[in-house]
CSV table of C-alpha atoms and ligand atoms in Angstrom, one decimal:
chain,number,residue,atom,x,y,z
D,146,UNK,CA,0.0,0.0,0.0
D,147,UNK,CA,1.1,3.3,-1.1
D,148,UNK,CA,2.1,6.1,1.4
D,149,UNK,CA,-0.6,8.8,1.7
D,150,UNK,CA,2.0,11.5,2.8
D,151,UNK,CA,5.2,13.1,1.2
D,152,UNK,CA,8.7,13.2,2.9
D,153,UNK,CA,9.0,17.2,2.5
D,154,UNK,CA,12.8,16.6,3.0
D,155,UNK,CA,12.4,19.0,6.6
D,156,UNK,CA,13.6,16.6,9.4
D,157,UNK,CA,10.9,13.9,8.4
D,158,UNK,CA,8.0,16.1,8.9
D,159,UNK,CA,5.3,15.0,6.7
D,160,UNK,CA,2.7,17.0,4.8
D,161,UNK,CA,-0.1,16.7,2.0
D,162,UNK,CA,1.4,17.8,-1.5
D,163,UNK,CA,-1.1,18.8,-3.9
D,164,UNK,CA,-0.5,18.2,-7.5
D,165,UNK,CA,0.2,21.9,-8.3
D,166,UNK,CA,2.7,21.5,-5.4
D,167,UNK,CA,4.2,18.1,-7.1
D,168,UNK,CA,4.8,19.8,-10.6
D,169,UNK,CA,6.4,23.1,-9.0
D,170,UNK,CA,9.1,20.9,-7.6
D,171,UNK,CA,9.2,18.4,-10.8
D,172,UNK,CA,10.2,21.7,-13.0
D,173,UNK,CA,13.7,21.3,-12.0
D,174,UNK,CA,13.1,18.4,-14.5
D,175,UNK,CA,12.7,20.9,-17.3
D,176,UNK,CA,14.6,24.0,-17.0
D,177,UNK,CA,13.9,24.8,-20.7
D,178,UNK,CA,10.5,24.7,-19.8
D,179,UNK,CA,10.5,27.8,-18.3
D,180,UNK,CA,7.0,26.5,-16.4
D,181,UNK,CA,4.9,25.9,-19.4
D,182,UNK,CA,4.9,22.2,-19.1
D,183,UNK,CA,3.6,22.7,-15.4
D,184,UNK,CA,1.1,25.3,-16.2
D,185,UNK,CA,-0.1,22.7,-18.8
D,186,UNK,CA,-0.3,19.8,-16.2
D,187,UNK,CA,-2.3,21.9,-14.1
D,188,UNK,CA,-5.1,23.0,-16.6
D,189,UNK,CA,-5.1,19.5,-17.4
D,190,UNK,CA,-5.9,19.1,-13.6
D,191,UNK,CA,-8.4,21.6,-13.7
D,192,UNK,CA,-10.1,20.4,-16.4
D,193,UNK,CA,-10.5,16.9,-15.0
D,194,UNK,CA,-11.9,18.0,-11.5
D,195,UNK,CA,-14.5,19.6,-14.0
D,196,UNK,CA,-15.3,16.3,-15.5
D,197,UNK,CA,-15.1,14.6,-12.3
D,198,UNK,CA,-17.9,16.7,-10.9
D,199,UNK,CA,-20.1,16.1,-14.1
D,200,UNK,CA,-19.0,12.4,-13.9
D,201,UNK,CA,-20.3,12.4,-9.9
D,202,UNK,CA,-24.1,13.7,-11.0
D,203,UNK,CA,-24.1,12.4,-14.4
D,204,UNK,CA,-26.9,10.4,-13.4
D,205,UNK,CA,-28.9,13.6,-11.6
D,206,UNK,CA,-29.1,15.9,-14.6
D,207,UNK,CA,-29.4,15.1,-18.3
D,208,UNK,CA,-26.3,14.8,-19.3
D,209,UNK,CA,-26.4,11.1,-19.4
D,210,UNK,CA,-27.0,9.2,-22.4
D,211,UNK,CA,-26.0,9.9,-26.2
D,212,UNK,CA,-25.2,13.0,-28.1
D,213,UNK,CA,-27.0,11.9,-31.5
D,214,UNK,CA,-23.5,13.0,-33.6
D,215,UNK,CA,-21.1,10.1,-34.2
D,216,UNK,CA,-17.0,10.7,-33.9
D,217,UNK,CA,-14.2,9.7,-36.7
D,218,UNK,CA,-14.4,6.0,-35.8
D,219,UNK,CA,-18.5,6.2,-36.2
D,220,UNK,CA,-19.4,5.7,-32.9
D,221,UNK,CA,-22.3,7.3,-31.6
D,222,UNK,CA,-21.0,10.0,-28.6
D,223,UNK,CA,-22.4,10.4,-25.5
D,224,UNK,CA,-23.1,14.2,-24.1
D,225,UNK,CA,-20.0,13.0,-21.3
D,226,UNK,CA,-17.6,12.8,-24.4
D,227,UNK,CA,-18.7,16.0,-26.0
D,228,UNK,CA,-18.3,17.6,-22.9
D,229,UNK,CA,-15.3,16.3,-21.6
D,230,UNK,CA,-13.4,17.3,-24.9
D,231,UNK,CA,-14.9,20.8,-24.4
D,232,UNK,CA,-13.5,21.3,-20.9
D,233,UNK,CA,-9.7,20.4,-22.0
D,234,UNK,CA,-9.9,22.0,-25.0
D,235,UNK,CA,-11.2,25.3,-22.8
D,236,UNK,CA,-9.0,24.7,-19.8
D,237,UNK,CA,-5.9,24.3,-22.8
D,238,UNK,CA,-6.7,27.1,-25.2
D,239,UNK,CA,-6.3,30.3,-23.5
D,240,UNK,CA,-3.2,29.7,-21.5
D,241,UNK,CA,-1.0,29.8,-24.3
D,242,UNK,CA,1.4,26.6,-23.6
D,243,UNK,CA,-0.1,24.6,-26.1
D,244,UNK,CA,-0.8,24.8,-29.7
D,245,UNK,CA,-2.9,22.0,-31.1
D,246,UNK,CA,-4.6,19.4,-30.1
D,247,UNK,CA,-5.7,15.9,-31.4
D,248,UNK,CA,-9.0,14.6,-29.4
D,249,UNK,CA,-10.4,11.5,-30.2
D,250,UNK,CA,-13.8,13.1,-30.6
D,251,UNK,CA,-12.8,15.8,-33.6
D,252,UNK,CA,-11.8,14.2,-36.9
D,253,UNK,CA,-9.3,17.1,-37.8
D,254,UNK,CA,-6.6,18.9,-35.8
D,255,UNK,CA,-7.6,21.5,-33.8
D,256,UNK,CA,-5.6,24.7,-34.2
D,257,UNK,CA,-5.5,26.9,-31.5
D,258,UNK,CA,-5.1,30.8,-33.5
D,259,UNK,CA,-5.0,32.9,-30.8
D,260,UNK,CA,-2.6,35.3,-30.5
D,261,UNK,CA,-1.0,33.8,-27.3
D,262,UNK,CA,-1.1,30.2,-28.5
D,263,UNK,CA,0.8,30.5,-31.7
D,264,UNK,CA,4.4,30.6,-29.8
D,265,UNK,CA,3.3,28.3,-27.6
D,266,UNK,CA,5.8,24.9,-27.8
D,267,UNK,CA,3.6,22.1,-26.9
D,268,UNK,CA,1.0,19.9,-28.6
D,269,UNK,CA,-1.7,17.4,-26.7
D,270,UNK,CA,-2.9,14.0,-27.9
D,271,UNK,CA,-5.8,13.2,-25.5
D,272,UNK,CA,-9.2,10.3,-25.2
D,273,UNK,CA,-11.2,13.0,-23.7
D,274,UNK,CA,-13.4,10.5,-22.0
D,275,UNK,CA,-12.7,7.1,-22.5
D,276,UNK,CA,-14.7,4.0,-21.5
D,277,UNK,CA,-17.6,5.8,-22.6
D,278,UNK,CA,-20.0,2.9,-23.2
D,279,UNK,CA,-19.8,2.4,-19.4
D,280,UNK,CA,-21.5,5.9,-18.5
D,281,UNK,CA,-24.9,4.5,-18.5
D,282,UNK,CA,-23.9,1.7,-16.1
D,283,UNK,CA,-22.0,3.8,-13.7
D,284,UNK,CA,-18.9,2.1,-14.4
D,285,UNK,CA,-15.2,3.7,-13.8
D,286,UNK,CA,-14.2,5.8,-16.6
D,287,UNK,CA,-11.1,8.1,-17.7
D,288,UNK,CA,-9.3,10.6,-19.6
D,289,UNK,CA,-5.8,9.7,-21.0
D,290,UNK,CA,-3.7,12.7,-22.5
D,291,UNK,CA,0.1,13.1,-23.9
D,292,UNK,CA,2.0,15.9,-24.0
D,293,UNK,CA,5.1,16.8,-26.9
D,294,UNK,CA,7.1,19.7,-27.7
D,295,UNK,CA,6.1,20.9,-31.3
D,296,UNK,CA,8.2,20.0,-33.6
D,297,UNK,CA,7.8,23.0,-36.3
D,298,UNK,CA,9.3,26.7,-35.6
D,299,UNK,CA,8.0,30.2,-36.2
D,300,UNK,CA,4.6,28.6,-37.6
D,301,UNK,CA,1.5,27.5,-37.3
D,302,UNK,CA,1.4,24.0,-35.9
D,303,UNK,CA,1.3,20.9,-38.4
D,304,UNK,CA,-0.2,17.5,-38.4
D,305,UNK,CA,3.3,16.6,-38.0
D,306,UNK,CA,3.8,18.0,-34.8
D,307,UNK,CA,1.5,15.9,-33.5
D,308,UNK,CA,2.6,12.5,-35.3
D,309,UNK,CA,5.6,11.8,-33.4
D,310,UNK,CA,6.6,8.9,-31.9
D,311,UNK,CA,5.6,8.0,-28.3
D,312,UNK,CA,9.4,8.2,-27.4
D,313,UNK,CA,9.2,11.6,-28.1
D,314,UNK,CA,6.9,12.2,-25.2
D,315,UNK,CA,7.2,14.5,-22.6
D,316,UNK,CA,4.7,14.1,-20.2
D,317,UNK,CA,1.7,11.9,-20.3
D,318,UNK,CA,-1.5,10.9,-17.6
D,319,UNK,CA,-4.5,9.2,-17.1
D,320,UNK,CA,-7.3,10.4,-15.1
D,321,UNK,CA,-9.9,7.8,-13.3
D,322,UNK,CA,-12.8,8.8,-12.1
D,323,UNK,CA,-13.5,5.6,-10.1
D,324,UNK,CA,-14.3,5.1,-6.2
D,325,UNK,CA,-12.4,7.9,-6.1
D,326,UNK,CA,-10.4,10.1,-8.6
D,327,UNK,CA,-7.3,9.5,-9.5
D,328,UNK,CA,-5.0,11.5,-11.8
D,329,UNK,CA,-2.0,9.2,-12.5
D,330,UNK,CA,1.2,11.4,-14.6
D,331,UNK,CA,4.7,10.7,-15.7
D,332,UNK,CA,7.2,13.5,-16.4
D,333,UNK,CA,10.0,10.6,-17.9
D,334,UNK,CA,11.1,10.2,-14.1
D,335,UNK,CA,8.9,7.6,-12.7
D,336,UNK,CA,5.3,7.3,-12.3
D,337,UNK,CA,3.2,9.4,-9.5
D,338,UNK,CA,-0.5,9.2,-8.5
D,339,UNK,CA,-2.7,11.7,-7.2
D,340,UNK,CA,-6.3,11.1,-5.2
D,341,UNK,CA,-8.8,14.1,-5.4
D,342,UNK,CA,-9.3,15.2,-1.9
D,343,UNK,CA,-13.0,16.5,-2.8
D,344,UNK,CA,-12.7,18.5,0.3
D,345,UNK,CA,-10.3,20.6,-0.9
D,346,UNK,CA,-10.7,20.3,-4.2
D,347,UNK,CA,-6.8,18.6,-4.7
D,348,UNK,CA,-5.3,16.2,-6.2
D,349,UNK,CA,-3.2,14.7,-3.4
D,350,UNK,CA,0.0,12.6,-3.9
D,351,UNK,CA,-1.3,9.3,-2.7
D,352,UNK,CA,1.0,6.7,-4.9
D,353,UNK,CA,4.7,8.4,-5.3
D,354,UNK,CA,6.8,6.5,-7.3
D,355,UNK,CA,3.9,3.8,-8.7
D,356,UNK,CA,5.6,0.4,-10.0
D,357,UNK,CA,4.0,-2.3,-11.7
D,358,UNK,CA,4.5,-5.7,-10.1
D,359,UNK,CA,6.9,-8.0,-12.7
D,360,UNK,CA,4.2,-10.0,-13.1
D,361,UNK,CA,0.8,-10.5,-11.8
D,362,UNK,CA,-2.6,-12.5,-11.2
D,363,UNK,CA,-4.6,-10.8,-14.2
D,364,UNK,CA,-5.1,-10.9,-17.9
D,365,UNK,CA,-7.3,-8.8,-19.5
D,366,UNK,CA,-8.8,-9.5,-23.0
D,367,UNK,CA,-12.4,-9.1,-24.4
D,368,UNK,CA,-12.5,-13.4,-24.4
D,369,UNK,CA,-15.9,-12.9,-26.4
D,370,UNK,CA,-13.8,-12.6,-29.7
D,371,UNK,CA,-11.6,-15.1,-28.5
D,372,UNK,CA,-12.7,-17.1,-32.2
D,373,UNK,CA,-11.4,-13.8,-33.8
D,374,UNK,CA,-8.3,-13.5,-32.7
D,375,UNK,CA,-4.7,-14.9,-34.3
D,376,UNK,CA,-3.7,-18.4,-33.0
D,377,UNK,CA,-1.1,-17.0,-31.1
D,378,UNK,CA,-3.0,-14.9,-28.8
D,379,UNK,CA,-5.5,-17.8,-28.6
D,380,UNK,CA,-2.4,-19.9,-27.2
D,381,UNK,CA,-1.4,-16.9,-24.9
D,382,UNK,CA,-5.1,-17.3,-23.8
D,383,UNK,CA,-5.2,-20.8,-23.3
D,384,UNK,CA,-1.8,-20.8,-21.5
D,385,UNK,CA,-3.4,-18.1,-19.0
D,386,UNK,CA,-6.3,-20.5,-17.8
D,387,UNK,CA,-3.3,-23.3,-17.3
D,388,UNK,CA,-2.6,-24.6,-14.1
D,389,UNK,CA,0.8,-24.0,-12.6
D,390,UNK,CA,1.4,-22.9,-9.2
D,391,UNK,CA,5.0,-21.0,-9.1
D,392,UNK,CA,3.2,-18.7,-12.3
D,393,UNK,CA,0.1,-17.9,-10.3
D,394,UNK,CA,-2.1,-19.8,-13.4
D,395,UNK,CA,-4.6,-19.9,-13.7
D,396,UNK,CA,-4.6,-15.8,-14.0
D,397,UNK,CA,-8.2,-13.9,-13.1
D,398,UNK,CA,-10.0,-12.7,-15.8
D,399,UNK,CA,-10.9,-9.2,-15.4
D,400,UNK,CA,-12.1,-7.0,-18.3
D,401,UNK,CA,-14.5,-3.6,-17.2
D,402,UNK,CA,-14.4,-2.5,-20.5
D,403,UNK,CA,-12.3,1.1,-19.7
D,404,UNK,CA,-9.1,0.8,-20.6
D,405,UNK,CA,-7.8,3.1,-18.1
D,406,UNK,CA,-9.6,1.7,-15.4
D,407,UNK,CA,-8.2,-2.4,-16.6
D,408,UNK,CA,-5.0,-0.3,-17.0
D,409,UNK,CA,-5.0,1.4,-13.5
D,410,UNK,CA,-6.1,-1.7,-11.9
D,411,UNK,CA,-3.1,-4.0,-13.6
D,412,UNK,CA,-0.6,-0.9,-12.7
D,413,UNK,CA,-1.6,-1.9,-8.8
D,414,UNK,CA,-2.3,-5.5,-8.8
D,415,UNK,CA,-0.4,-6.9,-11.7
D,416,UNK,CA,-1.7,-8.5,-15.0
D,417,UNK,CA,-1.8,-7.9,-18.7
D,418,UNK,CA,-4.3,-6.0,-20.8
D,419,UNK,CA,-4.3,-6.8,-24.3
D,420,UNK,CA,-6.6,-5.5,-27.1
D,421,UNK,CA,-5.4,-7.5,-30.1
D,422,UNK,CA,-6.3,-7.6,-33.8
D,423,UNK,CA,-9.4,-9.6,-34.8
D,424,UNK,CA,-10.9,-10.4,-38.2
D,425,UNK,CA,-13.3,-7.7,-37.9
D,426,UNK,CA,-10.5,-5.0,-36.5
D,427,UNK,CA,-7.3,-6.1,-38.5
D,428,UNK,CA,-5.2,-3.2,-36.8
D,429,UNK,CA,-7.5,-3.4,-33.5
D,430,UNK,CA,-9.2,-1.1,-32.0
D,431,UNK,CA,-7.3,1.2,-29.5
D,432,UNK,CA,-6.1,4.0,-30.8
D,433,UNK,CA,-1.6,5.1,-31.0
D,434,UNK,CA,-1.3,8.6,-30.5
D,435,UNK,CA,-4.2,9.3,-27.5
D,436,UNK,CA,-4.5,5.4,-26.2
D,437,UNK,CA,-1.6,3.5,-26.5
D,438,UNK,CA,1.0,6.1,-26.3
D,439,UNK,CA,0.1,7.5,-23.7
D,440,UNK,CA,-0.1,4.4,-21.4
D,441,UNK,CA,3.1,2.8,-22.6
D,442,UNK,CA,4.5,5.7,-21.1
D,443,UNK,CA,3.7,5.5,-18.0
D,444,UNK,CA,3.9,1.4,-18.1
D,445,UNK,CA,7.4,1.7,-18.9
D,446,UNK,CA,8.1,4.4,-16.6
D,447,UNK,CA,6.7,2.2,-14.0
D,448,UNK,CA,8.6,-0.8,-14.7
D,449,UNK,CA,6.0,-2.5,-17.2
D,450,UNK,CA,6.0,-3.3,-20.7
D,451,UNK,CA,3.8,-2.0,-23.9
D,452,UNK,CA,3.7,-4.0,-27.3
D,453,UNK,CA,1.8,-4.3,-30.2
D,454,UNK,CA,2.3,-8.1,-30.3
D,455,UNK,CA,6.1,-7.7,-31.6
D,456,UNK,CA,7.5,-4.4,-31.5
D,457,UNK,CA,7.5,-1.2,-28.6
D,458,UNK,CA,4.8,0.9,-28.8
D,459,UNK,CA,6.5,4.0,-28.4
D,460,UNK,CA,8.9,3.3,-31.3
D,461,UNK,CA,6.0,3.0,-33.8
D,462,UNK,CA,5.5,5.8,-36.4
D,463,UNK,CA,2.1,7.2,-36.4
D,464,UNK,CA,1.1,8.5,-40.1
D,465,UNK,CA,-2.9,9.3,-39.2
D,466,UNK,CA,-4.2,11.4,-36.2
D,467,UNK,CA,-6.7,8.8,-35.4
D,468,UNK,CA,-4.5,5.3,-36.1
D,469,UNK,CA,-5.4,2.0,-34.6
D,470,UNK,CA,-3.0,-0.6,-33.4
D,471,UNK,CA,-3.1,-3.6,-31.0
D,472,UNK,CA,-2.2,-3.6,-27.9
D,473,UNK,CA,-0.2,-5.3,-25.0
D,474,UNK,CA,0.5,-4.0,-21.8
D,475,UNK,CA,1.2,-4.1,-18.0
D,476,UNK,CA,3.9,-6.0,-16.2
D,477,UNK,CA,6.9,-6.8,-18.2
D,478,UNK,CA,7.3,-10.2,-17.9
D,479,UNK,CA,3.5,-10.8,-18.8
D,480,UNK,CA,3.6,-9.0,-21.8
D,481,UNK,CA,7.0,-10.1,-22.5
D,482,UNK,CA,5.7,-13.9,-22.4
D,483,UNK,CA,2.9,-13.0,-24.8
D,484,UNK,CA,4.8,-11.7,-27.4
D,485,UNK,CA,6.8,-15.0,-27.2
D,486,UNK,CA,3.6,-16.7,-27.7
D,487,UNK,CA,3.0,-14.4,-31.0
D,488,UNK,CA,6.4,-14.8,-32.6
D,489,UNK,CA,6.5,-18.5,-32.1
D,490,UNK,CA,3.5,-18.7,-34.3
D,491,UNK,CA,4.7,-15.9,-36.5
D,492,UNK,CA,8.0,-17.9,-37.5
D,493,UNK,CA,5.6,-21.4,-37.5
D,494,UNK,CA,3.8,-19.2,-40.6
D,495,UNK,CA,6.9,-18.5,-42.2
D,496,UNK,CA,8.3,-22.3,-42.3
D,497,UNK,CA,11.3,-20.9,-39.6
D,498,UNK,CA,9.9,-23.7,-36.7
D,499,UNK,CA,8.4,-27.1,-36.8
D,500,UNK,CA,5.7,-27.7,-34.2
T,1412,AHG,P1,-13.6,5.0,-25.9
T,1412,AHG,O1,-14.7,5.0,-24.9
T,1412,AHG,O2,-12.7,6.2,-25.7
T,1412,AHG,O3,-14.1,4.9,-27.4
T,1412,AHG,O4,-12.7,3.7,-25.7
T,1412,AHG,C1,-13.3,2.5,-25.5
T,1412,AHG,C2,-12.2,1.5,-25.6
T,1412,AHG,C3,-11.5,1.2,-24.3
T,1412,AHG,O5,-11.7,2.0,-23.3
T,1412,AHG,C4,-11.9,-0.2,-23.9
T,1412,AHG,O6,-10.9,-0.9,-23.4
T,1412,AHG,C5,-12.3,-0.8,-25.3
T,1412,AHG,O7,-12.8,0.2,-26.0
T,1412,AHG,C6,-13.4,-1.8,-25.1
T,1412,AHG,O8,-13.7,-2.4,-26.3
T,1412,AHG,P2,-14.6,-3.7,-26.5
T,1412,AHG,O9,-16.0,-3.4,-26.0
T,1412,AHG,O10,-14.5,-4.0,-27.9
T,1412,AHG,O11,-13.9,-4.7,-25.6
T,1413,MN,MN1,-10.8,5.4,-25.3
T,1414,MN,MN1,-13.1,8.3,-25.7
């Protein structure tokens, strides 16, 4: 269990650090930054305690339920989505860190003109909301965001600023809104979580330093397509309901249906979540730049692992805004054993191994 104070470095006295707090002392990270990347981190936090108190009385007001307008992907959005991607975008715009943004819920790049923004040196990937089928059920839901630095100079932002690799990353976070609310960031120097103290209205450093155990009890996989999916993720699969005591198998199956919240949970506990290709989704379904990215991150930065089956996330090159790719993530050795599972059958397809 986490400590739920912070060693202030003053003879051992202990004290609450809010996220605001957190980031002020984290700048020493980025003296180029000049603040910016912390300003950022807090409107992002700003913008999430918003959500979070829609989230809480989403099922008081009419907010719940769907939008009627349907995303890139042509899924039908819920009023949560649309709303959620308003109150980054607004929390982002004005305060002239950032540039452009790529949401999940807007098919094209959004350009931020103002006057302010235009010199600004950072651009956002972000899933405003994510999970979004679970509103209606009152199921955990997040937000999962990625910062860069632009890549272009003295003009307006391009599509290429924002299709870097995840290497390139800066900062990146998820937000929970679970039993409680958890914003979870990494600045590339380990992994940090924050709990919203609703009485104060702060994210509190609750989890400093967050690793992900080697390995774990879980896997995570939507088993209902289990006919769908490649034979070697159906072995992984089978050799996760085995029997064998010093492995812990057979692993738990648990699958909520957010990936932040199967994500967050596997970050504590252990386990694997994978969303692999199936025969309807040949490149799967989560998506690189606001999804994946963003996770692998903070998986690695935590000690974990992120695959698409055979090669590092982060080291992939996005070439669309809205790109799909499969997905393999959580504690190292896990995910490390399942890509085993998928080469084995990859060098079985090209003649290299007899069964
Ligand atoms: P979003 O709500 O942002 O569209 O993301 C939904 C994603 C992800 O959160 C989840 O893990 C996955 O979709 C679930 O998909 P299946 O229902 O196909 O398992
Ligand atoms: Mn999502
Ligand atoms: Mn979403």
């Amino acid at each position: 269990m986490a400590e739920n104070i912070y060693d202030n470095g003053n003879g051992g006295q202990k004290t609450v650090l809010t996220l605001s707090e957190f980031i002020i002392k984290r700048q020493e990270d980025f003296p180029y930054a000049k603040g910016e990347l912390s300003r950022l981190l807090n409107s992002i936090g700003l913008a999430a305690k918003i959500v979070n108190r829609e989230v809480n009385k989403a099922g008081l007001v009419d907010i719940l339920g769907e939008h009627g307008t349907t995303n890139i992907q042509g899924e039908t959005q819920k009023k949560l989505d649309v709303f959620a991607n308003e109150q980054f975008i607004d929390a982002i715009r004005y305060r002239g860190e950032c540039c452009a943004i790529a949401s999940e819920e807007n098919d094209d790049l959004i350009i931020f003109d103002e006057a302010l923004a235009k010199k600004a040196q950072y651009v956002i990937c972000m899933d405003p909301l994510d999970g979004s089928s679970n509103i209606d059920v009152n199921v955990s839901i997040g937000t999962i965001f990625s910062i860069y630095r632009r890549k272009s100079v003295d003009c307006m932002p391009t599509i290429d600023d924002l299709l870097q690799p995840g290497t390139e990353q800066v900062a990146a976070g998820y937000v929970v809104y679970g039993t409680s609310t958890m914003m979870v960031i990494t600045t590339g120097n380990g992994v940090n979580g924050f709990t919203l103290d609703p009485s104060i209205g702060e994210f509190c450093l609750s989890h400093p330093n967050m690793k992900i155990p080697r390995t774990g009890p879980i896997y995570s996989i939507n088993q209902g397509y289990f006919h769908d999916f490649v034979d070697g993720v159906k072995s992984y699969v089978n050799y996760c309901q085995m029997h064998d005591k010093p492995t812990r198998r057979p692993y738990a199956l648990r699958y909520i249906g957010s990936l932040v919240a199967d994500f967050h949970r596997n970050m504590i506990k252990g386990g694997i979540y994978i969303y692999p290709t199936t025969s309807d989704s040949p490149k799967g379904k989560l998506r690189l730049l606001y999804e994946c990215n963003p996770l692998a991150f903070i998986a690695e930065q935590a000690g974990g692992k992120a695959s698409d089956g055979y090669k590092r996330i982060m080291e992939l090159k996005p070439e669309s805004l809205h790109q799909r790719e499969p997905l393999f993530i959580g504690s190292y050795d896990m995910v490390a054993k399942a890509e085993e599972f998928l080469q084995v059958y990859k060098d079985m397809e090209a003649g290299i191994v007899i069964p």
